[in-house]
Amino acid sequence: MSIRARLLLLILFATLVPALAGVFHFVETRDAEVADAGRRLATEAGRVAGELQDIIKGTAQLHYGLSRARDLETPDRDTCSRFLGNVLKAHPQYTGILTINPDGRLFCDSLRTGRDLDLNDRRYFREAMKSAGPVAVEPAFGRLTGIAVMQVAYTARNDAGEPRFVLLASVNLEQIMRSRAKTLPLDDAVIALVDSAGTILSWQPGGDKLRGTSIADTPLFRFAIMQGDNRTQTEIATGGVSRLWAASALPDYPEAGLRVLVGVTRKGLLEEANRNLGQSLAVMALVLFAAFIGAWALSELGVRRQIARISMALNRFSGGDFDARIGEPYPGGEIGGLMAAIDRDFGLIQEQRDTINRLNTDLERRVEERTAELEAANKELESFCYSVSHDLRMPLRHIDGYIGLLAKESGDRLSAESQRYLQVVTEASRNMGRLIDDLLAFSRMSREELKEERVDLDALVKEVIESLEPETRGRNIVWKLAPLPPVRGDRSMLRQVFANLLGNAVKYTGPRDPAEIEVGCAGFADDRRVLYVRDNGVGFDMQYADKLFGVFQRMHRADQFDGTGIGLANVRRIISRHGGRVWAEAEEERGAVFHFTLRPA
């Protein structure tokens, strides 16, 4: 059997054993992943129930504040309704806000319908009038919209405890559940909201036909109303589909009778587990394949080819070619020592023939070659030095070019440290080139004509994020993009602003997993929109914030994060040209937020 065959068998044995062990381990962990997915369902049900409770508490706080508003004390129904209409605009989670007189008659309505309604028959009104608690809660279906809402009522009382009016806010449950459906932990998971009578208030996704139907006499409802929260049930069939279910109630508001249900099919659980298993096996296969190729290459280069070199040199020498040598490079270890010893023995034998003359001739040839190389290098150096005095860019290109030539021609004769020096010089020249480019861009920014137009910031931000794909590829980044208002400005310049700020956010969140980058609007300041870019990166010390937007000013060492120290200076210049201002807030290891103002469109 040849050496190559023996080496291949050895490599196959060395890689197959860990491969089989890895497959066995991955198959074992699949059941654990399925169980973990079930626990995630329970966590998700509890999270949504907690959010609904928070919404009720937030509504109670809103009611408390509104009850003290002077605009609700007016006897003018239109004025009161207009005030509630403005409140509704600021709180889109509600379908409507209204006030009810103590006699049960509707007074003012945020929708300004002008209706005259007697609401004495509404449970939420009766409960609010007699309740000593902060609010009364009742789920229902909107009469006009047909969608599920959660009626949250609050009685405003005078100092004597007598009711002045009842405040009612209708929480849009359909909107909330549709939003939560987008964050479900598994692809085919569903989320449902059921009232105490077993009526389906919302079923997402794709459950519009189920809205308003009853599951009162089904195992699913019996499971939902069992005592305790965050429970999971093995499998329950609904509508011909069998799912693993988790349920959670609203313990702070038992009178609401709401139950949150989250379900997923066993096929969905297995699909994710199988997908994870397949991905893991694919990665392992690639690693093992790379290990096999690497081991084969090392054995081929380190053993078989070296033996072939020894055999070839011995055959040539035994055939009368006394100049034959194995030659460098010698590998490490015993084979390299053997090669060096054989070459030394060849050399001793060769010393007995006309040896001095050959060495002298070879020495003269090498001296001539080195002299010619030195003369050529001197000429190149003279030309290079002349160029340095006339141009900044040309020397940088020469540095980069000649370093490449030197690495190609002499790289195998240079030590690892010398090669590292070449890399450092190359990177430095390129950094200098980037610095020159940034300085020119910084200089041009003050001379370019500002072309104002209406700028769609949503589209602009998405465009910049797409351009950052090479820097974000392979990273776990959570983009939080709030709707942005249009502004007036030069689109190309504002693109540069977002490119610098989002690029910095991507760079300085490098150590974070996941990284979180948020873009939004914080309202108005000085009749201008206040926009911001926030991240959870490494941040910086605020005592140096006054240097942040200066040229060449950096908050971190170059060996930590690359950059020229000009990007933020460019941001300030662009925003200043737009008549705005820019500032930053940060905390070390807690992230940073950059604010800037622009004129609204």
XYZ file of C-alpha atoms in Angstrom:
601
model
C 0.000 0.000 0.000
C 1.365 3.425 -0.964
C 2.144 6.175 1.544
C -0.674 8.287 0.093
C -3.236 5.484 0.625
C -2.083 4.929 4.198
C -2.333 8.641 4.962
C -5.849 8.875 3.474
C -7.039 5.939 5.585
C -5.590 7.565 8.687
C -7.329 10.889 7.906
C -10.678 9.183 7.221
C -10.515 7.349 10.544
C -9.579 10.540 12.404
C -12.548 12.499 10.959
C -15.257 9.807 10.860
C -15.169 9.061 14.583
C -15.922 12.643 15.717
C -18.432 12.963 12.859
C -20.450 9.969 14.065
C -20.264 11.198 17.658
C -21.474 14.620 16.551
C -24.459 13.187 14.641
C -25.483 11.135 17.677
C -25.247 14.194 19.922
C -27.273 16.404 17.578
C -30.059 13.809 17.281
C -30.208 13.542 21.079
C -30.587 17.296 21.493
C -33.554 17.536 19.100
C -36.043 16.374 21.765
C -34.605 18.919 24.163
C -35.166 21.631 21.541
C -38.805 20.548 21.128
C -39.339 20.755 24.902
C -37.656 24.148 24.979
C -39.976 25.377 22.229
C -42.948 24.350 24.407
C -41.571 26.395 27.277
C -41.181 29.345 24.958
C -44.907 29.119 24.150
C -45.737 29.464 27.843
C -43.343 32.375 28.168
C -44.918 34.071 25.145
C -48.454 33.632 26.530
C -47.353 35.123 29.859
C -45.581 37.994 28.111
C -48.680 38.967 26.089
C -50.888 38.702 29.187
C -48.457 40.960 31.035
C -48.547 43.484 28.181
C -52.355 43.554 28.300
C -52.188 44.219 32.037
C -49.700 47.007 31.433
C -52.043 48.530 28.849
C -54.908 48.484 31.359
C -52.701 50.112 34.005
C -51.503 52.684 31.493
C -55.101 53.430 30.560
C -55.937 53.879 34.240
C -53.132 56.423 34.528
C -54.396 58.203 31.405
C -57.893 58.332 32.872
C -56.550 59.716 36.127
C -54.774 62.505 34.265
C -57.717 63.282 31.968
C -60.119 63.450 34.889
C -58.259 66.543 36.075
C -58.212 68.256 32.701
C -60.161 71.522 32.607
C -61.275 70.800 29.049
C -63.526 68.029 30.391
C -65.216 70.382 32.865
C -66.781 72.445 30.078
C -70.521 72.191 29.430
C -69.738 72.621 25.712
C -70.021 69.157 24.198
C -68.157 70.071 21.012
C -65.205 71.528 22.927
C -65.011 68.429 25.110
C -65.218 66.078 22.093
C -62.562 68.056 20.220
C -60.250 67.766 23.242
C -60.739 63.977 23.412
C -60.193 63.763 19.655
C -56.743 65.320 20.100
C -56.013 62.886 22.935
C -56.994 59.968 20.675
C -54.543 61.099 17.996
C -51.729 60.805 20.527
C -52.876 57.326 21.627
C -53.606 55.207 18.503
C -54.002 52.060 20.624
C -57.556 53.187 21.382
C -60.512 53.078 18.975
C -62.260 55.830 20.928
C -62.380 57.809 24.192
C -65.583 59.245 25.646
C -67.201 60.610 28.814
C -70.535 59.513 30.291
C -72.684 61.611 32.602
C -73.649 60.056 35.974
C -77.151 59.505 34.574
C -75.689 57.156 31.938
C -76.023 59.513 28.961
C -73.106 59.869 26.539
C -71.690 63.412 26.751
C -68.562 63.882 24.639
C -66.946 61.486 22.150
C -63.438 61.552 20.630
C -64.941 60.416 17.305
C -67.297 63.415 17.414
C -70.257 61.387 16.116
C -72.796 63.533 17.954
C -74.701 60.427 19.068
C -77.160 60.479 21.995
C -76.768 57.138 23.769
C -78.053 55.752 27.055
C -75.261 53.565 28.442
C -76.895 52.501 31.695
C -77.119 48.923 30.393
C -73.345 48.631 29.902
C -71.628 46.466 32.504
C -68.489 48.587 32.466
C -70.598 51.692 33.316
C -72.355 50.008 36.205
C -69.136 48.518 37.555
C -67.307 51.846 37.263
C -70.056 53.731 39.104
C -70.067 51.330 42.058
C -66.430 50.187 42.029
C -63.979 51.417 44.634
C -61.095 50.252 42.430
C -59.232 52.387 39.899
C -60.959 51.038 36.769
C -63.617 48.661 35.484
C -62.683 46.366 32.592
C -64.968 44.619 30.086
C -64.037 42.952 26.749
C -66.529 43.443 23.921
C -66.915 43.828 20.164
C -67.175 47.320 18.716
C -70.664 47.970 17.347
C -69.401 49.941 14.371
C -66.088 48.176 13.613
C -66.938 44.636 14.705
C -63.427 44.192 16.126
C -62.575 43.191 19.676
C -61.973 45.991 22.158
C -61.306 46.153 25.874
C -63.493 48.747 27.573
C -61.594 50.421 30.444
C -63.838 52.718 32.508
C -62.957 55.119 35.341
C -65.257 57.257 37.508
C -64.057 60.815 38.197
C -65.395 61.949 41.571
C -65.475 65.247 43.451
C -64.029 65.825 46.902
C -67.184 64.477 48.462
C -66.843 61.210 46.542
C -69.772 61.938 44.246
C -69.379 60.918 40.572
C -68.693 63.796 38.145
C -68.465 61.669 34.986
C -67.213 58.287 33.764
C -64.212 58.154 31.399
C -64.159 55.258 28.903
C -61.300 54.209 26.602
C -61.723 51.354 24.100
C -58.434 49.460 23.694
C -58.005 48.007 20.178
C -57.393 44.325 21.045
C -57.350 43.281 17.377
C -54.501 45.686 16.639
C -52.547 44.504 19.681
C -52.952 40.801 18.900
C -52.094 41.297 15.229
C -48.886 43.021 16.286
C -48.013 40.283 18.801
C -48.591 37.592 16.165
C -45.604 38.956 14.245
C -43.298 38.182 17.184
C -44.390 34.594 17.838
C -41.414 32.280 18.479
C -42.313 29.700 15.790
C -43.346 30.062 12.149
C -46.741 28.311 12.307
C -47.666 29.460 15.821
C -51.064 31.098 16.456
C -52.173 33.410 19.254
C -55.766 33.805 20.443
C -57.642 35.918 22.998
C -60.750 34.399 24.621
C -63.235 35.943 27.087
C -64.780 34.261 30.148
C -67.723 32.975 28.089
C -65.455 31.173 25.623
C -65.942 33.699 22.809
C -62.934 34.153 20.550
C -62.098 37.870 20.574
C -59.100 37.552 18.265
C -57.250 34.737 16.494
C -54.000 35.591 14.734
C -52.852 35.100 12.097
C -55.610 34.377 9.604
C -58.468 33.966 12.044
C -60.913 36.629 10.884
C -63.627 33.990 10.354
C -63.167 32.694 13.914
C -63.724 36.135 15.490
C -66.900 36.035 17.585
C -67.266 32.223 17.516
C -67.422 30.190 20.731
C -65.156 27.438 22.050
C -67.080 27.205 25.353
C -67.738 23.442 25.078
C -64.272 22.460 23.854
C -61.243 20.956 25.631
C -59.278 24.065 24.632
C -61.552 26.356 26.666
C -61.555 23.998 29.640
C -57.762 24.058 29.508
C -57.760 27.872 29.208
C -59.857 28.461 32.344
C -57.955 26.031 34.576
C -56.308 27.576 37.626
C -52.721 28.796 37.277
C -50.902 30.707 34.565
C -48.246 29.951 31.975
C -49.367 26.349 31.539
C -48.785 24.019 28.601
C -51.049 21.219 27.376
C -49.750 18.253 25.389
C -52.025 18.507 22.353
C -55.561 19.810 21.746
C -57.308 19.745 18.370
C -59.148 22.850 17.140
C -60.711 23.144 13.720
C -59.191 19.823 12.692
C -55.684 20.951 13.595
C -53.875 19.484 16.614
C -51.607 21.897 18.471
C -49.517 22.124 21.599
C -51.038 24.976 23.647
C -49.972 27.370 26.386
C -52.353 29.649 28.318
C -52.117 32.644 30.620
C -54.637 34.863 32.412
C -54.534 38.467 33.667
C -54.150 37.902 37.439
C -54.375 41.619 38.278
C -57.704 41.952 36.441
C -59.676 38.701 36.984
C -62.932 40.575 36.312
C -61.859 40.962 32.659
C -62.013 37.163 32.239
C -59.421 37.270 29.447
C -57.256 34.288 28.508
C -54.260 34.407 26.175
C -53.678 31.189 24.201
C -50.573 30.419 22.134
C -50.429 27.211 20.081
C -48.186 25.485 17.569
C -48.451 22.208 15.678
C -46.092 19.366 16.484
C -45.025 19.551 12.858
C -44.018 23.172 13.440
C -42.025 22.203 16.521
C -40.270 19.403 14.677
C -39.645 21.591 11.633
C -37.711 24.115 13.695
C -35.860 21.378 15.582
C -35.104 19.554 12.323
C -34.058 22.809 10.699
C -31.699 23.521 13.597
C -30.421 19.959 13.391
C -29.928 20.253 9.631
C -28.091 23.530 9.997
C -25.895 22.098 12.728
C -25.151 18.997 10.676
C -24.365 21.140 7.639
C -21.970 23.262 9.661
C -20.394 20.170 11.146
C -20.081 18.619 7.685
C -18.359 21.746 6.401
C -16.024 21.769 9.401
C -15.204 18.093 8.990
C -14.714 18.536 5.256
C -12.411 21.469 5.894
C -10.593 19.412 8.531
C -10.266 16.515 6.080
C -8.954 18.774 3.317
C -6.608 20.490 5.765
C -5.315 17.195 7.121
C -4.897 15.829 3.612
C -3.043 18.962 2.527
C -0.772 18.819 5.566
C -0.008 15.137 5.021
C 0.485 15.672 1.292
C 2.747 18.690 1.759
C 4.366 17.632 4.995
C 5.006 13.933 4.376
C 4.510 12.494 0.900
C 5.928 15.400 -1.106
C 8.915 15.711 1.219
C 9.684 11.994 0.803
C 9.326 12.427 -2.961
C 11.882 15.297 -2.824
C 14.335 13.106 -0.915
C 13.887 10.211 -3.357
C 14.366 12.488 -6.407
C 17.560 14.020 -5.015
C 19.018 10.612 -4.129
C 18.266 9.261 -7.601
C 19.916 12.266 -9.287
C 22.994 12.089 -7.056
C 23.394 8.320 -7.544
C 23.090 8.896 -11.311
C 26.160 11.159 -11.312
C 24.605 14.601 -10.812
C 26.807 15.718 -7.930
C 25.126 19.143 -7.883
C 21.856 17.517 -6.847
C 20.325 18.796 -3.613
C 17.019 18.436 -1.888
C 17.137 22.155 -1.135
C 15.256 24.422 1.194
C 12.742 24.980 2.593
C 13.129 22.141 5.061
C 9.972 21.235 7.027
C 10.113 21.011 10.780
C 10.606 17.805 12.703
C 12.451 14.594 11.801
C 11.846 14.812 8.033
C 13.357 18.289 7.862
C 16.341 17.154 9.922
C 16.836 14.204 7.576
C 16.714 16.476 4.510
C 19.265 18.851 5.987
C 21.579 15.950 6.914
C 21.367 14.492 3.391
C 22.174 17.848 1.815
C 25.121 18.255 4.166
C 26.450 14.844 3.134
C 26.017 15.751 -0.533
C 27.986 18.875 0.125
C 30.893 17.012 1.736
C 31.195 14.730 -1.263
C 30.977 17.633 -3.680
C 33.766 19.483 -1.868
C 36.245 17.064 -3.518
C 35.570 18.342 -7.141
C 36.764 21.866 -8.757
C 34.288 23.217 -5.750
C 36.067 26.478 -5.051
C 35.809 27.677 -8.667
C 32.088 26.976 -8.833
C 31.496 28.813 -5.601
C 33.541 31.783 -6.778
C 31.650 31.939 -10.037
C 28.349 31.706 -8.196
C 29.451 34.405 -5.769
C 30.395 36.815 -8.595
C 27.048 36.191 -10.267
C 25.165 36.895 -7.044
C 27.181 40.052 -6.399
C 26.320 41.312 -9.892
C 22.651 40.506 -9.351
C 22.548 42.225 -5.967
C 24.433 45.235 -7.356
C 21.936 45.542 -10.214
C 19.026 45.187 -7.789
C 20.555 47.844 -5.506
C 21.074 50.264 -8.403
C 17.477 49.708 -9.548
C 16.219 50.227 -6.013
C 18.229 53.462 -5.686
C 16.748 54.777 -8.934
C 13.265 53.896 -7.745
C 13.931 55.588 -4.420
C 15.108 58.786 -6.155
C 12.020 58.807 -8.328
C 9.832 58.127 -5.303
C 11.356 60.924 -3.214
C 10.910 63.356 -6.100
C 7.240 62.440 -6.314
C 6.734 62.904 -2.571
C 7.603 66.579 -2.859
C 5.005 67.172 -5.563
C 2.034 65.021 -4.704
C 0.437 63.270 -1.736
C -1.524 60.672 -3.587
C 1.202 59.399 -5.947
C 3.607 58.419 -3.128
C 0.841 56.471 -1.430
C 0.148 54.556 -4.613
C 3.877 53.898 -5.006
C 4.142 52.640 -1.434
C 1.244 50.271 -1.920
C 2.547 49.094 -5.293
C 6.148 48.506 -4.272
C 5.194 46.742 -1.081
C 3.150 44.356 -3.209
C 6.126 43.738 -5.506
C 8.472 43.192 -2.595
C 6.074 40.723 -0.975
C 5.739 38.829 -4.250
C 9.438 38.666 -5.094
C 10.973 38.221 -1.648
C 8.121 37.130 0.588
C 9.409 33.567 0.962
C 12.801 34.858 2.105
C 11.383 37.232 4.705
C 10.644 36.325 8.283
C 7.092 36.380 9.580
C 7.867 39.584 11.462
C 9.179 41.235 8.288
C 6.073 40.217 6.412
C 3.967 41.717 9.203
C 5.897 44.972 8.812
C 4.995 44.997 5.108
C 1.321 44.569 6.018
C 1.507 47.410 8.551
C 3.063 49.750 5.976
C 0.444 48.810 3.401
C -2.401 49.446 5.831
C -0.851 52.744 6.899
C -0.618 53.971 3.311
C -4.208 53.010 2.694
C -5.308 54.724 5.905
C -3.455 57.821 4.706
C -5.305 57.589 1.396
C -8.616 57.316 3.208
C -7.641 60.232 5.405
C -6.836 62.344 2.325
C -10.174 61.361 0.783
C -12.038 62.220 3.998
C -10.234 65.553 4.277
C -11.105 66.407 0.668
C -14.719 65.386 1.290
C -14.746 67.478 4.453
C -13.336 70.433 2.526
C -15.753 70.022 -0.376
C -18.726 69.868 1.965
C -18.418 73.566 2.748
C -18.241 74.528 -0.958
C -20.906 72.318 -2.480
C -24.202 73.934 -3.339
C -27.005 72.906 -0.980
C -29.972 71.717 -3.064
C -33.044 71.719 -0.860
C -35.952 69.411 -1.584
C -38.508 67.285 0.250
C -36.610 64.257 1.569
C -38.313 60.962 2.461
C -36.229 59.883 5.489
C -37.802 56.402 5.707
C -36.590 55.531 2.211
C -33.237 57.222 2.833
C -32.554 55.227 6.021
C -33.467 51.924 4.345
C -31.139 52.802 1.449
C -28.242 53.481 3.845
C -28.876 50.250 5.781
C -28.772 48.276 2.534
C -25.415 49.911 1.669
C -24.037 48.722 5.037
C -24.769 45.079 4.211
C -21.052 44.154 3.773
C -20.321 45.452 7.312
C -23.424 43.830 8.869
C -23.234 40.474 7.066
C -23.134 37.634 9.567
C -23.944 39.838 12.577
C -26.987 39.688 14.845
C -28.340 43.242 14.583
C -31.841 44.295 15.695
C -32.930 47.336 13.674
C -35.633 49.419 15.367
C -36.906 51.801 12.702
C -39.737 54.104 13.755
C -41.676 55.984 11.048
C -39.783 59.184 10.218
C -41.338 62.459 9.027
C -40.254 64.064 5.743
C -37.848 67.023 6.035
C -36.400 69.807 3.883
C -32.779 69.423 2.881
C -30.148 68.228 0.444
C -30.772 64.499 -0.004
C -27.196 63.521 -0.876
C -25.820 65.423 2.135
C -28.401 63.941 4.502
C -27.559 60.498 3.165
C -23.967 61.165 4.233
C -25.226 62.087 7.735
C -27.092 58.782 8.135
C -24.235 56.857 6.501
C -21.798 58.211 9.114
C -24.117 57.801 12.123
C -25.417 54.335 11.190
C -21.928 53.258 10.118
C -20.587 54.317 13.525
C -23.452 52.504 15.253
C -22.639 49.316 13.328
C -18.927 49.705 14.120
C -19.220 50.472 17.834
C -21.778 47.719 18.481
C -19.305 45.170 17.147
C -18.810 43.542 20.590
C -22.598 43.240 21.180
C -24.750 40.181 20.424
C -27.380 41.134 19.695
C -26.572 44.658 18.601
C -29.511 47.095 18.814
C -29.672 50.169 16.574
C -32.689 52.491 16.708
C -33.679 55.376 14.431
C -36.584 57.629 15.349
C -38.055 61.095 15.809
C -38.232 62.694 19.282
C -40.640 65.503 18.424
C -39.857 69.212 17.909
C -37.245 71.653 19.175
C -36.972 75.250 17.920
C -39.603 74.512 15.215
C -37.442 71.702 13.865
C -37.746 67.942 13.892
C -35.478 66.213 16.429
C -34.160 62.957 14.948
C -31.952 60.447 16.695
C -29.793 57.351 16.163
C -29.357 55.191 19.282
C -27.225 52.077 19.820
C -26.215 49.725 22.635
C -22.531 49.845 21.742
C -19.428 50.669 23.757
C -20.396 54.325 24.295
C -17.886 56.931 25.495
C -17.059 59.191 28.441
C -19.233 62.324 28.335
C -16.449 64.490 29.780
C -14.863 64.382 26.308
C -18.108 65.083 24.428
C -16.930 68.611 23.470
C -14.233 67.031 21.284
C -16.572 64.549 19.620
C -17.368 66.571 16.482
C -13.859 67.977 15.909
C -11.572 66.963 13.038
C -9.209 64.085 13.944
C -10.900 63.694 17.343
C -11.462 60.058 18.370
C -12.924 58.559 21.540
C -11.302 55.148 21.100
C -7.856 53.879 20.138
C -7.194 53.048 16.483
C -6.363 49.446 17.376
C -9.866 49.083 18.874
C -11.955 50.679 16.124
C -10.728 51.978 12.783
C -11.571 55.411 11.414
C -10.072 58.779 10.486
C -11.831 61.000 13.020
C -13.533 63.092 10.323
C -16.953 61.450 9.942
C -18.671 63.215 12.862
C -17.047 66.521 11.921
C -18.680 66.089 8.514
C -22.031 65.360 10.214
C -21.864 68.593 12.203
C -20.891 70.615 9.106
C -23.817 69.201 7.084
C -26.370 69.736 9.865
C -25.020 73.257 10.453
C -25.435 74.058 6.762
C -29.057 72.949 7.123
C -29.499 75.402 10.004
C -29.738 72.655 12.620
C -27.639 71.420 15.477
C -26.265 68.044 16.571
C -25.396 66.678 20.001
C -24.698 63.329 21.655
C -25.362 61.552 24.922
C -23.556 58.399 26.011
C -22.301 56.254 28.835
C -19.318 53.940 28.672
C -20.366 50.362 27.822
C -24.037 51.486 27.824
C -24.362 52.792 24.272
C -24.783 56.247 22.730
C -27.505 58.385 21.116
C -26.916 61.126 18.553
C -29.583 63.836 18.143
C -29.841 66.327 15.290
C -32.469 68.781 14.090
C -33.816 69.413 10.578
C -36.490 71.664 9.136
C -39.824 69.833 8.549
C -41.081 69.489 4.983
